Amino acid sequence: LVAKRNAKVQGIELNEQSIYACVENGLSVFHSDIDSGLKGYPDKTFDYIILNQTLQEIKNIDYVMEESLRVGHKVIVGFPNFAHIGSRLMLFLHGRAPVTDSLPHTWFDTPNLRFLSIKDFEQFCSKKDIKVLHSYYLGKKHGVLLLPNLFAHNAIFVLTR
C-alpha cells in the first residue's frame, strides 16, 4: 500500500520483534496494546483499520471493534476459521485440539485467546449492528464460494457502521 498507492500507514504492535520488522520495512508503528491503543485517535482518522489475524488474540473484542469503527471509516478483519472441516475432523477423529496451517500452534503454546468461526463472526456483527460490506473466504490456494464456514481456512470481512 505504501509503495503502490502512496498510502500513509500506521500500525500498533505489542511484540517488539514485530515492531523492528515494521521499522525495517519503513512502516510507522507504535508500541502499544491494541486492547488500549486507539484512545488517542480522533473519530474517522483513517480510511481503513486493518485487524488481520488479530481478533483471536484480543482480550476485549467489543471495545476494540467499537474503537476501530470509530477511528476508521471502514474496518478490514481477517481471521482463521476454526470451524474448517480439517479442524473439525482433527478434533473428531483424534480427540485433540486442532493444529492446522491457519492455526499452527498447540493448545498450550498459542497466542490465541479464543477460536471463532465465520458464523460466529457474522452473528457478532449482526448483534452489534455492524454492517458487512464485503466478505471473502479463502482456502489454501483460492477462494471458497460453497459452504465457507465448513471449507474456508480463513475469512476476510470489510465492515462499517
mmCIF file of C-alpha atoms in Angstrom:
data_model
loop_
_atom_site.group_PDB
_atom_site.id
_atom_site.type_symbol
_atom_site.label_atom_id
_atom_site.label_comp_id
_atom_site.label_asym_id
_atom_site.label_seq_id
_atom_site.Cartn_x
_atom_site.Cartn_y
_atom_site.Cartn_z
ATOM 1 C CA LEU A 1 0.000 0.000 0.000
ATOM 2 C CA VAL A 2 2.811 2.375 0.792
ATOM 3 C CA ALA A 3 4.699 1.737 -2.456
ATOM 4 C CA LYS A 4 1.784 1.202 -4.851
ATOM 5 C CA ARG A 5 -0.747 3.738 -3.583
ATOM 6 C CA ASN A 6 1.403 6.147 -1.600
ATOM 7 C CA ALA A 7 -0.748 5.343 1.423
ATOM 8 C CA LYS A 8 0.057 6.704 4.849
ATOM 9 C CA VAL A 9 0.235 3.633 7.054
ATOM 10 C CA GLN A 10 0.483 3.487 10.821
ATOM 11 C CA GLY A 11 0.492 0.380 12.981
ATOM 12 C CA ILE A 12 0.018 -0.602 16.590
ATOM 13 C CA GLU A 13 2.048 -3.587 17.730
ATOM 14 C CA LEU A 14 2.777 -5.167 21.095
ATOM 15 C CA ASN A 15 5.515 -7.602 20.041
ATOM 16 C CA GLU A 16 8.956 -5.965 19.963
ATOM 17 C CA GLN A 17 10.330 -8.219 17.207
ATOM 18 C CA SER A 18 7.362 -7.320 15.005
ATOM 19 C CA ILE A 19 7.999 -3.633 15.694
ATOM 20 C CA TYR A 20 11.589 -4.000 14.480
ATOM 21 C CA ALA A 21 10.353 -5.770 11.344
ATOM 22 C CA CYS A 22 7.884 -2.931 10.662
ATOM 23 C CA VAL A 23 10.538 -0.252 11.101
ATOM 24 C CA GLU A 24 12.973 -2.170 8.861
ATOM 25 C CA ASN A 25 10.274 -2.140 6.179
ATOM 26 C CA GLY A 26 9.744 1.602 6.541
ATOM 27 C CA LEU A 27 6.426 1.428 8.378
ATOM 28 C CA SER A 28 5.373 3.760 11.162
ATOM 29 C CA VAL A 29 4.402 1.742 14.232
ATOM 30 C CA PHE A 30 3.535 2.474 17.852
ATOM 31 C CA HIS A 31 4.480 0.095 20.649
ATOM 32 C CA SER A 32 1.136 -0.415 22.316
ATOM 33 C CA ASP A 33 -1.542 -2.971 23.077
ATOM 34 C CA ILE A 34 -4.480 -2.828 20.643
ATOM 35 C CA ASP A 35 -6.761 -3.524 23.613
ATOM 36 C CA SER A 36 -5.985 0.029 24.765
ATOM 37 C CA GLY A 37 -4.215 1.536 21.755
ATOM 38 C CA LEU A 38 -6.891 3.594 19.949
ATOM 39 C CA LYS A 39 -7.998 6.036 22.664
ATOM 40 C CA GLY A 40 -5.813 8.880 21.408
ATOM 41 C CA TYR A 41 -7.145 8.881 17.854
ATOM 42 C CA PRO A 42 -9.968 11.239 16.808
ATOM 43 C CA ASP A 43 -13.063 9.894 15.054
ATOM 44 C CA LYS A 44 -12.577 8.817 11.421
ATOM 45 C CA THR A 45 -8.815 9.431 11.450
ATOM 46 C CA PHE A 46 -8.164 6.634 8.954
ATOM 47 C CA ASP A 47 -9.855 5.357 5.810
ATOM 48 C CA TYR A 48 -9.212 1.764 6.899
ATOM 49 C CA ILE A 49 -8.347 -0.014 10.114
ATOM 50 C CA ILE A 50 -6.913 -3.474 9.455
ATOM 51 C CA LEU A 51 -7.241 -6.160 12.117
ATOM 52 C CA ASN A 52 -5.561 -9.083 10.373
ATOM 53 C CA GLN A 53 -5.065 -12.262 12.411
ATOM 54 C CA THR A 54 -5.808 -10.169 15.499
ATOM 55 C CA LEU A 55 -9.317 -10.934 16.781
ATOM 56 C CA GLN A 56 -8.394 -14.305 18.219
ATOM 57 C CA GLU A 57 -5.673 -12.648 20.334
ATOM 58 C CA ILE A 58 -7.647 -9.636 21.608
ATOM 59 C CA LYS A 59 -8.955 -9.612 25.176
ATOM 60 C CA ASN A 60 -11.818 -7.160 24.699
ATOM 61 C CA ILE A 61 -13.257 -7.649 21.224
ATOM 62 C CA ASP A 62 -16.289 -5.405 21.820
ATOM 63 C CA TYR A 63 -14.113 -2.451 22.785
ATOM 64 C CA VAL A 64 -11.524 -2.926 20.030
ATOM 65 C CA MET A 65 -14.208 -3.302 17.348
ATOM 66 C CA GLU A 66 -16.097 -0.224 18.591
ATOM 67 C CA GLU A 67 -12.892 1.805 18.686
ATOM 68 C CA SER A 68 -11.818 0.562 15.248
ATOM 69 C CA LEU A 69 -15.185 1.508 13.747
ATOM 70 C CA ARG A 70 -14.954 4.911 15.442
ATOM 71 C CA VAL A 71 -11.394 5.655 14.279
ATOM 72 C CA GLY A 72 -11.724 4.222 10.763
ATOM 73 C CA HIS A 73 -14.259 4.732 8.010
ATOM 74 C CA LYS A 74 -14.019 1.002 7.314
ATOM 75 C CA VAL A 75 -12.508 -1.931 9.179
ATOM 76 C CA ILE A 76 -10.941 -4.948 7.479
ATOM 77 C CA VAL A 77 -10.888 -8.046 9.673
ATOM 78 C CA GLY A 78 -9.099 -11.300 8.827
ATOM 79 C CA PHE A 79 -9.095 -14.426 10.979
ATOM 80 C CA PRO A 80 -8.602 -18.197 10.823
ATOM 81 C CA ASN A 81 -11.856 -20.156 10.632
ATOM 82 C CA PHE A 82 -11.853 -22.631 13.499
ATOM 83 C CA ALA A 83 -14.903 -24.417 12.023
ATOM 84 C CA HIS A 84 -12.960 -25.529 8.924
ATOM 85 C CA ILE A 85 -13.537 -29.188 8.097
ATOM 86 C CA GLY A 86 -9.891 -30.053 8.769
ATOM 87 C CA SER A 87 -10.159 -28.689 12.309
ATOM 88 C CA ARG A 88 -13.441 -30.495 12.856
ATOM 89 C CA LEU A 89 -12.005 -33.799 11.650
ATOM 90 C CA MET A 90 -8.875 -33.460 13.756
ATOM 91 C CA LEU A 91 -10.992 -32.891 16.852
ATOM 92 C CA PHE A 92 -13.498 -35.627 15.949
ATOM 93 C CA LEU A 93 -11.089 -38.337 14.818
ATOM 94 C CA HIS A 94 -8.176 -37.688 17.150
ATOM 95 C CA GLY A 95 -9.924 -36.028 20.080
ATOM 96 C CA ARG A 96 -7.270 -33.322 20.186
ATOM 97 C CA ALA A 97 -7.241 -29.571 19.689
ATOM 98 C CA PRO A 98 -6.550 -28.887 16.003
ATOM 99 C CA VAL A 99 -3.182 -27.768 14.667
ATOM 100 C CA THR A 100 -3.500 -26.562 11.067
ATOM 101 C CA ASP A 101 -1.791 -24.194 8.626
ATOM 102 C CA SER A 102 -4.058 -21.348 9.743
ATOM 103 C CA LEU A 103 -3.981 -22.410 13.428
ATOM 104 C CA PRO A 104 -0.363 -23.587 13.699
ATOM 105 C CA HIS A 105 0.059 -23.650 17.488
ATOM 106 C CA THR A 106 -0.669 -26.365 20.015
ATOM 107 C CA TRP A 107 -3.283 -25.504 22.636
ATOM 108 C CA PHE A 108 -0.659 -24.852 25.334
ATOM 109 C CA ASP A 109 1.599 -22.692 23.160
ATOM 110 C CA THR A 110 -0.873 -20.488 21.294
ATOM 111 C CA PRO A 111 -1.238 -16.716 21.370
ATOM 112 C CA ASN A 112 -4.944 -17.244 20.673
ATOM 113 C CA LEU A 113 -7.362 -16.446 23.469
ATOM 114 C CA ARG A 114 -10.404 -17.590 21.527
ATOM 115 C CA PHE A 115 -11.319 -19.608 18.488
ATOM 116 C CA LEU A 116 -14.049 -18.340 16.211
ATOM 117 C CA SER A 117 -15.838 -19.458 13.105
ATOM 118 C CA ILE A 118 -17.207 -17.481 10.193
ATOM 119 C CA LYS A 119 -20.736 -17.974 11.524
ATOM 120 C CA ASP A 120 -19.650 -16.775 14.976
ATOM 121 C CA PHE A 121 -18.270 -13.577 13.484
ATOM 122 C CA GLU A 122 -21.329 -12.968 11.297
ATOM 123 C CA GLN A 123 -23.535 -13.381 14.373
ATOM 124 C CA PHE A 124 -21.316 -10.973 16.330
ATOM 125 C CA CYS A 125 -21.629 -8.347 13.576
ATOM 126 C CA SER A 126 -25.407 -8.764 13.443
ATOM 127 C CA LYS A 127 -25.747 -8.483 17.224
ATOM 128 C CA LYS A 128 -23.554 -5.350 17.343
ATOM 129 C CA ASP A 129 -25.236 -3.676 14.326
ATOM 130 C CA ILE A 130 -22.011 -3.790 12.318
ATOM 131 C CA LYS A 131 -22.591 -3.678 8.569
ATOM 132 C CA VAL A 132 -20.692 -6.235 6.475
ATOM 133 C CA LEU A 133 -19.810 -4.558 3.164
ATOM 134 C CA HIS A 134 -17.860 -7.490 1.717
ATOM 135 C CA SER A 135 -16.744 -10.925 2.824
ATOM 136 C CA TYR A 136 -14.081 -13.145 1.303
ATOM 137 C CA TYR A 137 -13.440 -16.767 2.159
ATOM 138 C CA LEU A 138 -10.068 -18.319 1.466
ATOM 139 C CA GLY A 139 -8.954 -21.899 1.015
ATOM 140 C CA LYS A 140 -5.334 -22.969 0.784
ATOM 141 C CA LYS A 141 -4.960 -21.879 -2.844
ATOM 142 C CA HIS A 142 -8.112 -19.999 -3.877
ATOM 143 C CA GLY A 143 -11.384 -18.515 -2.743
ATOM 144 C CA VAL A 144 -14.208 -20.588 -1.292
ATOM 145 C CA LEU A 145 -17.758 -19.988 -2.525
ATOM 146 C CA LEU A 146 -19.624 -23.055 -1.264
ATOM 147 C CA LEU A 147 -20.233 -23.523 2.484
ATOM 148 C CA PRO A 148 -17.436 -21.212 3.636
ATOM 149 C CA ASN A 149 -17.920 -21.987 7.342
ATOM 150 C CA LEU A 150 -17.037 -25.591 6.505
ATOM 151 C CA PHE A 151 -14.451 -25.199 3.731
ATOM 152 C CA ALA A 152 -12.681 -21.839 4.220
ATOM 153 C CA HIS A 153 -9.404 -21.779 6.125
ATOM 154 C CA ASN A 154 -9.525 -18.010 6.611
ATOM 155 C CA ALA A 155 -12.064 -15.219 6.275
ATOM 156 C CA ILE A 156 -11.774 -11.520 5.487
ATOM 157 C CA PHE A 157 -14.573 -9.048 6.199
ATOM 158 C CA VAL A 158 -14.893 -5.372 5.276
ATOM 159 C CA LEU A 159 -17.045 -3.612 7.867
ATOM 160 C CA THR A 160 -18.598 -0.247 8.628
ATOM 161 C CA ARG A 161 -21.356 1.264 10.747
#
